[in-house]
PDB file of C-alpha atoms in Angstrom:
ATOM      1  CA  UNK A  92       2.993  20.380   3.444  1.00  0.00           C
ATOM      2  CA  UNK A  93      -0.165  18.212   4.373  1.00  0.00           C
ATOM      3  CA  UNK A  94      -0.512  15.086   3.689  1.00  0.00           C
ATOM      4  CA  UNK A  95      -3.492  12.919   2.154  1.00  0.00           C
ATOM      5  CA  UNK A  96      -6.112  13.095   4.483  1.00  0.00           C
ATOM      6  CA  UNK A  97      -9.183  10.701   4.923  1.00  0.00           C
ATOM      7  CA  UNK A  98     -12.846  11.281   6.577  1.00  0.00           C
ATOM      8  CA  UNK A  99     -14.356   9.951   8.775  1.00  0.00           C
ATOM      9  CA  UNK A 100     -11.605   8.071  10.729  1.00  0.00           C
ATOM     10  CA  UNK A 101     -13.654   5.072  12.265  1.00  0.00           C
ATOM     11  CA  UNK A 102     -16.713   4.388  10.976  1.00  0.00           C
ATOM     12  CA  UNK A 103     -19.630   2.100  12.393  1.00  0.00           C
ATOM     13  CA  UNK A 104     -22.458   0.761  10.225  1.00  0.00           C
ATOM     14  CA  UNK A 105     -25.309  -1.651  10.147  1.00  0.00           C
ATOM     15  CA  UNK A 106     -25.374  -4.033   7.649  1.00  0.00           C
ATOM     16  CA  UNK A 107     -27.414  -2.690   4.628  1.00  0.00           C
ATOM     17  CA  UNK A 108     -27.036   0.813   5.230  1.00  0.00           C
ATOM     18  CA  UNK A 109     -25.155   2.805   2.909  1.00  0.00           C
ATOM     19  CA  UNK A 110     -21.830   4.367   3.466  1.00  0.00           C
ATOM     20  CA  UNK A 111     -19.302   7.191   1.932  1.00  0.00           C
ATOM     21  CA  UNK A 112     -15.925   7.619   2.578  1.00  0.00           C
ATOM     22  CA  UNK A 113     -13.892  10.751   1.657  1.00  0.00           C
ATOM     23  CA  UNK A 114      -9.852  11.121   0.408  1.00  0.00           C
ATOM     24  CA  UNK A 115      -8.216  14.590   0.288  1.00  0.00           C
ATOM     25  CA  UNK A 116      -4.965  13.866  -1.785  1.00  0.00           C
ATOM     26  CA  UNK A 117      -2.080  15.547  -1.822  1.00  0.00           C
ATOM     27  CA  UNK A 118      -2.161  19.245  -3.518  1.00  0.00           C
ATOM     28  CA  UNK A 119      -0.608  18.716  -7.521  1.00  0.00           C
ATOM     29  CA  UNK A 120      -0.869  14.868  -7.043  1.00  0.00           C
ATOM     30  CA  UNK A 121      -2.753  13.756 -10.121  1.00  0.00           C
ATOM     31  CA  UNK A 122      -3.331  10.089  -9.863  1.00  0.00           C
ATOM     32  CA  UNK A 123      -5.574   8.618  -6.610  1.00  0.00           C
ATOM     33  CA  UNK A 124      -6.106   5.144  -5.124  1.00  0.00           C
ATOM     34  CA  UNK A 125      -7.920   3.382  -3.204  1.00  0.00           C
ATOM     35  CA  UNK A 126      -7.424   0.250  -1.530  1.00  0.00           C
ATOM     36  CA  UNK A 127      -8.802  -1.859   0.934  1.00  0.00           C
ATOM     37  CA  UNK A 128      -6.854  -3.845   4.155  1.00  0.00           C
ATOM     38  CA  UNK A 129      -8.736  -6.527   5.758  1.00  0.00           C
ATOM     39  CA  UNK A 130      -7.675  -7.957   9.027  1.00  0.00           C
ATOM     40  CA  UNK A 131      -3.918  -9.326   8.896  1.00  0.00           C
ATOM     41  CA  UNK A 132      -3.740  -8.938   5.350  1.00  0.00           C
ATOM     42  CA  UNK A 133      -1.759  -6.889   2.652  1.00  0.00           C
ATOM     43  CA  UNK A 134      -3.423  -3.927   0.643  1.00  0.00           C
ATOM     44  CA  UNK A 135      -6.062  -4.832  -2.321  1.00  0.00           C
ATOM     45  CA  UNK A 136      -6.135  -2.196  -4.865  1.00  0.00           C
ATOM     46  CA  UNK A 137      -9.807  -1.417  -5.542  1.00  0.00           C
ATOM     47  CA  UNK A 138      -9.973   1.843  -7.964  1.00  0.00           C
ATOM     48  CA  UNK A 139      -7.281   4.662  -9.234  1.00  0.00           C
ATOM     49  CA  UNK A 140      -8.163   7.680 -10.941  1.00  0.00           C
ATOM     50  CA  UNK A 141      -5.608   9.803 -13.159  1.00  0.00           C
ATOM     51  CA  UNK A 142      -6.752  13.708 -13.857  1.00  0.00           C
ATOM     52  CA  UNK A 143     -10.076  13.084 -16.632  1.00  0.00           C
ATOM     53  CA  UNK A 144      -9.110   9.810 -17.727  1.00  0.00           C
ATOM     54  CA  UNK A 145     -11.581   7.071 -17.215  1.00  0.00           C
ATOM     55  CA  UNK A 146     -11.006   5.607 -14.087  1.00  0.00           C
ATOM     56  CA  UNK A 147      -9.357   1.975 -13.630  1.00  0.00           C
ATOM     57  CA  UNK A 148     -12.341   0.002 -11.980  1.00  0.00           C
ATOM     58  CA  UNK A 149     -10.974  -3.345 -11.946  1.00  0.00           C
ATOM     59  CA  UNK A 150     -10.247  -3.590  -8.153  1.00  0.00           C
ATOM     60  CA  UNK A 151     -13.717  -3.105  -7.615  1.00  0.00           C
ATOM     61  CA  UNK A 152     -15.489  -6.369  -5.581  1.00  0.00           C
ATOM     62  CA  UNK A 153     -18.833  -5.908  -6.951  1.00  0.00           C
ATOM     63  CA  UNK A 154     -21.523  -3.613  -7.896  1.00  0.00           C
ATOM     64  CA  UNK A 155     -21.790  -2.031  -4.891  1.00  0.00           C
ATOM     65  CA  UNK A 156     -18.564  -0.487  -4.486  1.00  0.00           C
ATOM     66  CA  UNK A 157     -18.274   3.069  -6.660  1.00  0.00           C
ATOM     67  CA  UNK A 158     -15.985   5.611  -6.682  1.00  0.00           C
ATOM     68  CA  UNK A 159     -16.087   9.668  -8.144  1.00  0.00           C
ATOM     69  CA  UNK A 160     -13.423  11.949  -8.041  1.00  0.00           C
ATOM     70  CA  UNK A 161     -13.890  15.617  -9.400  1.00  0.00           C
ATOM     71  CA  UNK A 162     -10.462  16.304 -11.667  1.00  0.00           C
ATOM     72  CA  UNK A 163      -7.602  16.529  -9.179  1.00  0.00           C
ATOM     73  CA  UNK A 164      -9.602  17.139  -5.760  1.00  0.00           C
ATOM     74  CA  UNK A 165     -11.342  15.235  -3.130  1.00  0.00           C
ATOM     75  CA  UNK A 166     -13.031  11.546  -3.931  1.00  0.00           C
ATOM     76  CA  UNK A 167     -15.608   9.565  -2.451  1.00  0.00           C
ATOM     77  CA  UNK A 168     -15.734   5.739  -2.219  1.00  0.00           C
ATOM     78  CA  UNK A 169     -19.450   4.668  -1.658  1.00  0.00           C
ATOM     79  CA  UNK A 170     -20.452   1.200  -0.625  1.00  0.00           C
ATOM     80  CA  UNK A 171     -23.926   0.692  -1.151  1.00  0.00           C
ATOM     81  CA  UNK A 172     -26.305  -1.876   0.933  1.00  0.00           C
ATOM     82  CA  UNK A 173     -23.324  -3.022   3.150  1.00  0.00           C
ATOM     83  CA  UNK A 174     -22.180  -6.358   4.497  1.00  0.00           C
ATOM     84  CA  UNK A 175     -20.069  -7.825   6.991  1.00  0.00           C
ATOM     85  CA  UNK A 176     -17.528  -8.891   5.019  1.00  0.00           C
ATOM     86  CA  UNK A 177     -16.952  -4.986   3.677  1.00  0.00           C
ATOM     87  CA  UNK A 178     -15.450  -4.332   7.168  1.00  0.00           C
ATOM     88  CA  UNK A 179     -11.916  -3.376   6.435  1.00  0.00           C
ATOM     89  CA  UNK A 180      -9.359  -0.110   6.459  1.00  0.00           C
ATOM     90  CA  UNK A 181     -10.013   1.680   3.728  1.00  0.00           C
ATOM     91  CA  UNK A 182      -6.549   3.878   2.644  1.00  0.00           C
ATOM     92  CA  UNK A 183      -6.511   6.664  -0.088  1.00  0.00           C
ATOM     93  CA  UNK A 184      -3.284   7.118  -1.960  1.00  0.00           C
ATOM     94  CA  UNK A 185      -1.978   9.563  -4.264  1.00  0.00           C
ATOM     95  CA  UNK A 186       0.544  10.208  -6.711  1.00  0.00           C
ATOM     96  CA  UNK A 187       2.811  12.579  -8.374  1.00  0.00           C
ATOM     97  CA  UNK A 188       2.687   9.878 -11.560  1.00  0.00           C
ATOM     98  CA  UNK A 189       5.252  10.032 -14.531  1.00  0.00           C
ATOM     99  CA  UNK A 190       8.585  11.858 -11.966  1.00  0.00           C
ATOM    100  CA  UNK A 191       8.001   9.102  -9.314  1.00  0.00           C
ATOM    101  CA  UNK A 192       6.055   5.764  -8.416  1.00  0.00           C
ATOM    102  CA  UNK A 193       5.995   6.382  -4.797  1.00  0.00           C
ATOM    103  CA  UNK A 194       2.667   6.686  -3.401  1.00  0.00           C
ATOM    104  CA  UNK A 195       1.758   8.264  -0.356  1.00  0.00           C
ATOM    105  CA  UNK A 196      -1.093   7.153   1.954  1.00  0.00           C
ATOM    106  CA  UNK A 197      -3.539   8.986   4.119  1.00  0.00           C
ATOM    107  CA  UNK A 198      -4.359   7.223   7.508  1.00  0.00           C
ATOM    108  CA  UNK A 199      -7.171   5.215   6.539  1.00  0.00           C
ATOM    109  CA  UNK A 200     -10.827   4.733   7.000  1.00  0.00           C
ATOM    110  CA  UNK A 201     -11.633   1.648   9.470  1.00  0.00           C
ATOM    111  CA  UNK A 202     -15.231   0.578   8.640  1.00  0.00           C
ATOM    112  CA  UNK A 203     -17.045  -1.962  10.604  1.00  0.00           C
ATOM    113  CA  UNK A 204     -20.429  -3.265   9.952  1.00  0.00           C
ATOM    114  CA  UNK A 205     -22.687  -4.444  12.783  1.00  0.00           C
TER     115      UNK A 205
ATOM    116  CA  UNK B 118      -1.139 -11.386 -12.586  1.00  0.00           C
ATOM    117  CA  UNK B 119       2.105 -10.171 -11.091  1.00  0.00           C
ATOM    118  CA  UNK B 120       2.224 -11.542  -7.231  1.00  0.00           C
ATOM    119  CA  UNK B 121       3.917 -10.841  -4.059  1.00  0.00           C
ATOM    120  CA  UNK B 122       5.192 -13.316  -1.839  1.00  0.00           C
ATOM    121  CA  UNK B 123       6.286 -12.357   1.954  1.00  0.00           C
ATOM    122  CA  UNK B 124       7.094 -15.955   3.606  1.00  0.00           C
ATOM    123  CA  UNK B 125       7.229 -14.741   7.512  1.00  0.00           C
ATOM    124  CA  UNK B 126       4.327 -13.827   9.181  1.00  0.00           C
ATOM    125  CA  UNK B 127       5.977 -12.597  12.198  1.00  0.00           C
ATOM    126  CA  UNK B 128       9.373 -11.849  13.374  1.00  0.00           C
ATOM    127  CA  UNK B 129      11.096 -10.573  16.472  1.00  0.00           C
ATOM    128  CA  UNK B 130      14.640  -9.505  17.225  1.00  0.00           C
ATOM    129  CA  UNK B 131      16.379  -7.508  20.192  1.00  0.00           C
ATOM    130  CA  UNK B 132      17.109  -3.921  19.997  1.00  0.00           C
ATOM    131  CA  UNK B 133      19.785  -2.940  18.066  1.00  0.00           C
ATOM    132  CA  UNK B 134      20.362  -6.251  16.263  1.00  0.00           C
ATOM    133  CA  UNK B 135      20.033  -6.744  12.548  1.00  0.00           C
ATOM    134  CA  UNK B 136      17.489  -8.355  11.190  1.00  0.00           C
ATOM    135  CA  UNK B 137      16.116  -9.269   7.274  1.00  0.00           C
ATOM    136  CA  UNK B 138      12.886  -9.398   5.976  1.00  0.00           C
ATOM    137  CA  UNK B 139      12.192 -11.955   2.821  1.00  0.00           C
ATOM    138  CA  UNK B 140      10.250 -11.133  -0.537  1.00  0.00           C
ATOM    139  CA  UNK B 141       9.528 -12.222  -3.483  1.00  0.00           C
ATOM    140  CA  UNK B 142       7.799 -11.836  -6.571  1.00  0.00           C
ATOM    141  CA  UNK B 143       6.256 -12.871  -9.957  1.00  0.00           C
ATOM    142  CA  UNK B 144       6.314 -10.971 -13.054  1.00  0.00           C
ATOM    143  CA  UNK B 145       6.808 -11.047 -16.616  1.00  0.00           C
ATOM    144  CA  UNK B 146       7.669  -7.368 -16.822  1.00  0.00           C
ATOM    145  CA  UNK B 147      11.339  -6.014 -17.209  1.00  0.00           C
ATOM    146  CA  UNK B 148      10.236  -2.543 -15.864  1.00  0.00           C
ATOM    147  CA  UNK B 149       9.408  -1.882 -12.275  1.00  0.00           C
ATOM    148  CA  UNK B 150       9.368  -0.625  -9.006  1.00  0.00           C
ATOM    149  CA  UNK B 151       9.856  -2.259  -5.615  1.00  0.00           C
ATOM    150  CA  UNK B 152       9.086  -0.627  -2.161  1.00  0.00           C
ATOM    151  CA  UNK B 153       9.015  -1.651   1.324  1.00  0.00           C
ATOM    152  CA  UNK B 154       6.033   0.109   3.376  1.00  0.00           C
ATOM    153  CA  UNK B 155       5.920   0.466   6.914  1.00  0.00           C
ATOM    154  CA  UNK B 156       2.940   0.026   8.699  1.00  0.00           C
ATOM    155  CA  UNK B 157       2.851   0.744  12.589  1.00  0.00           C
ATOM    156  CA  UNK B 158      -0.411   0.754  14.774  1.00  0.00           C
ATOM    157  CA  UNK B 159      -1.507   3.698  13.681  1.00  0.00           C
ATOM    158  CA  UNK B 160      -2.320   2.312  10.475  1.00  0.00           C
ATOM    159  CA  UNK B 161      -0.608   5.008   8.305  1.00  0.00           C
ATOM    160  CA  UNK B 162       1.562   3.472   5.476  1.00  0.00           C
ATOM    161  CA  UNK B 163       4.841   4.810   5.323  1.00  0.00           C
ATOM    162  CA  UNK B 164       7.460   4.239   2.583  1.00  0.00           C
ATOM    163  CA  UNK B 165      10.534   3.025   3.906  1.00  0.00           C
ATOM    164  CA  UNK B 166      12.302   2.042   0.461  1.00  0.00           C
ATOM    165  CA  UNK B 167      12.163   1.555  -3.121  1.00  0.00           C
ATOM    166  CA  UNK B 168      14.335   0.220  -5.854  1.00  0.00           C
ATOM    167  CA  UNK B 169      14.179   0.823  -9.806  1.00  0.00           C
ATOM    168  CA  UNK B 170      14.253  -3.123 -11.220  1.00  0.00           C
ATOM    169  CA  UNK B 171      16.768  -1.502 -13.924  1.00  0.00           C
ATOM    170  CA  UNK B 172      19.350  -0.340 -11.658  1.00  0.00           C
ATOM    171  CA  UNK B 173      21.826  -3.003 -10.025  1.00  0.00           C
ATOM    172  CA  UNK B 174      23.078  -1.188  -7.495  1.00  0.00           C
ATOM    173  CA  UNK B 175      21.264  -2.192  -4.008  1.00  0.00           C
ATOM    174  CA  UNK B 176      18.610   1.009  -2.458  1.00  0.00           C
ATOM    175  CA  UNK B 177      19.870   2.059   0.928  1.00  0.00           C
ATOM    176  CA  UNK B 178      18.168   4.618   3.247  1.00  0.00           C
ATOM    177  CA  UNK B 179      20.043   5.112   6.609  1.00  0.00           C
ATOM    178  CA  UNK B 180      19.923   1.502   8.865  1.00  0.00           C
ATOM    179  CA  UNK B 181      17.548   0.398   5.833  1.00  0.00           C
ATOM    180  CA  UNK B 182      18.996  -1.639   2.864  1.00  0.00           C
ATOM    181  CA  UNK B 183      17.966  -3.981   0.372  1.00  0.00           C
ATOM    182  CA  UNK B 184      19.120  -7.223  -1.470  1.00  0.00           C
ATOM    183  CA  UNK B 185      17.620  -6.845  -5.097  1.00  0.00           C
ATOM    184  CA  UNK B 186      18.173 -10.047  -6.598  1.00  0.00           C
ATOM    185  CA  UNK B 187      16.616  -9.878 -10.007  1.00  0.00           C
ATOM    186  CA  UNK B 188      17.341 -12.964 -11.858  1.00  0.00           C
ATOM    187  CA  UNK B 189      15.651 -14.591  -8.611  1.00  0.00           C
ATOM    188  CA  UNK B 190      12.968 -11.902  -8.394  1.00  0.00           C
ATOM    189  CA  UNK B 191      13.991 -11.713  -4.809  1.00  0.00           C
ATOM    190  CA  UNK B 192      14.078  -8.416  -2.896  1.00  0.00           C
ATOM    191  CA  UNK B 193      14.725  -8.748   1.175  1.00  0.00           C
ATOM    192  CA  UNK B 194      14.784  -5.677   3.960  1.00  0.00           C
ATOM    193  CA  UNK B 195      18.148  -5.781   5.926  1.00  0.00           C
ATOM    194  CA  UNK B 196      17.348  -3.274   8.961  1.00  0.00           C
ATOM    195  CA  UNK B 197      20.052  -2.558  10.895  1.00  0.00           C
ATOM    196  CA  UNK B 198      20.595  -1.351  14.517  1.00  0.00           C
ATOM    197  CA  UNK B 199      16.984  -2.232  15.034  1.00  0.00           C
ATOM    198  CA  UNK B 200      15.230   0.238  17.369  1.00  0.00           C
ATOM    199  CA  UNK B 201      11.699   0.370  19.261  1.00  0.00           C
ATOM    200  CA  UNK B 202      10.547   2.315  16.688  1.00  0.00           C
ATOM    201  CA  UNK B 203      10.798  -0.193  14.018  1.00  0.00           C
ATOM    202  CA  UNK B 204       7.998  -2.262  14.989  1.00  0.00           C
ATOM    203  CA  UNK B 205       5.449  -2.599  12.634  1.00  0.00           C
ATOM    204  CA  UNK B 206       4.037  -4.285   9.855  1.00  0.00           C
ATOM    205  CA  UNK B 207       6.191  -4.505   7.171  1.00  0.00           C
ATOM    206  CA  UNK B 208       4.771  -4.795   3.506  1.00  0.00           C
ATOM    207  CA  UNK B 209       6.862  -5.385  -0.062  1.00  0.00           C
ATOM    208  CA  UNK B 210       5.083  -4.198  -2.468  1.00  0.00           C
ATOM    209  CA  UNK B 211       5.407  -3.905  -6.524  1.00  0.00           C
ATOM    210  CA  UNK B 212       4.268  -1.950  -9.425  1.00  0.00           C
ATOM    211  CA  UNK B 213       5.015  -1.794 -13.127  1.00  0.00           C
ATOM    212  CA  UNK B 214       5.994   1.240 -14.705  1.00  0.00           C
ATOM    213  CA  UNK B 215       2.677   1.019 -17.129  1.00  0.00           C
ATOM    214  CA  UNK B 216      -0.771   1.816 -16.808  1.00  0.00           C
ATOM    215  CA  UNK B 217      -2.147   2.352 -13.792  1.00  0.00           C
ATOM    216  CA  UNK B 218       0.793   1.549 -11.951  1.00  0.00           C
ATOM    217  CA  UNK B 219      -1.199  -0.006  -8.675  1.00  0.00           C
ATOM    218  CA  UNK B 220       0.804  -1.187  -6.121  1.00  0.00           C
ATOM    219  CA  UNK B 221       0.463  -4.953  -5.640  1.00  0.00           C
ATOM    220  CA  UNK B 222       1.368  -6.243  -2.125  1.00  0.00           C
ATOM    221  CA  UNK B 223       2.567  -8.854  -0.148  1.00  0.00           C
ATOM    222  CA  UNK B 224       0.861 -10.043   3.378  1.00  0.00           C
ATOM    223  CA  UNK B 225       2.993  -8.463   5.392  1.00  0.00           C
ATOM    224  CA  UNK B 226       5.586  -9.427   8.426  1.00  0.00           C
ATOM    225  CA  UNK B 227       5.122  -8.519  11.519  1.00  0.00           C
ATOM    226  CA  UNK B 228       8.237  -7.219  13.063  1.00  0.00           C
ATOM    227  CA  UNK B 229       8.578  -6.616  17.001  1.00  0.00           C
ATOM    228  CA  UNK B 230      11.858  -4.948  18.192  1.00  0.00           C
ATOM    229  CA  UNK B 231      12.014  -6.355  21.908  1.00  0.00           C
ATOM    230  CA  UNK B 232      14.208  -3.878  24.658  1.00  0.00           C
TER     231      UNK B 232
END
């Protein structure tokens, strides 16, 4: 079946400017992340939604970072008024939750900021 | 804060040889998951392995094995007959089995398989 997909691919942005990033999960998965990879480094979670439950915010690096996701379906991650140092691969990952703790990535959004 | 600790930045091996990849980790939890992701150039993450902190026996998938040690909270990658195809970044990576069960992650190793 498909996988998590993630839109757009590469992404190119001047600093200030405000940008949205999209996450398809996987059909029946009910919990979603997202995370952020800077250059050379590991993952940093940044948000995770499960079904209608208030989402888990705590990843996020300030004000300007916000996340929606409608029940089970697509999400957005916005970054609002955009800086340099929000250039980064931004993955989507989703989850089964409660039968397994394996999450399964989509490819990633690489955003640079000019 | 539960961390993850990945001590080589880069390694490289010959084709077909074995090689091990080093983790480990802080927690005060008794319940959790470790996984080894895969990460090659085309930036998708791909789950290699995981293991359940509550079963002793070692994970094994294929030429991929671990070494859960978890009075040490150690858990290496042994890859085996190491191909082309395993080069990549490689990332351990650990959750707890409550709330929202992020995935916290070490910085990686890069791996090259040389012909």
């Amino acid at each position: 079946g498909a996988g998590v997909s993630q839109s757009p691919s590469n992404k190119v942005t001047e600093k200030g400017k405000d940008v949205e990033l999209r996450c398809d999960p996987i059909s029946g998965h009910t919990a979603l992340y997202w995370y952020r990879q800077r250059l050379g480094q590991g993952l940093e979670f940044l948000i995770y939604f499960q079904g209608n439950s208030a989402p888990d915010k705590s990843g996020l690096p300030s004000d300007r970072f916000s996340a929606e996701r409608t029940g089970e379906s697509v999400s957005t991650l916005t970054i609002q008024r955009t800086q340099q140092e929000d250039s980064a691969v931004y993955l989507c990952a989703s989850s089964l939750r409660r039968t397994s703790y394996e999450q399964y990535f989509g490819p990633g959004t690489r955003l640079t900021v000019t | 804060a539960q961390t993850v600790t990945q001590s080589q930045p880069e390694m490289s091996v010959q084709e077909a040889e074995t090689v091990t990849l080093s983790c480990t980790y802080d927690t005060s939890e008794n319940n959790y998951y470790l996984f080894w992701y895969k990460q090659p150039p085309s930036r998708q993450m791909i789950l290699v392995i995981r293991q359940e902190a509550y079963k002793q026996q070692n994970a094994t998938e294929n030429r991929f094995s671990v070494n859960f040690q978890k009075a040490a909270k150690s858990f290496s990658l042994k890859i085996s007959d190491s191909q082309l195809g395993d080069t990549a970044m490689y990332f351990c990576a650990f959750t707890t089995t409550q709330g929202a069960q992020k995935l916290v992650f070490g910085q990686g190793t890069r791996l090259t398989i040389n012909p």
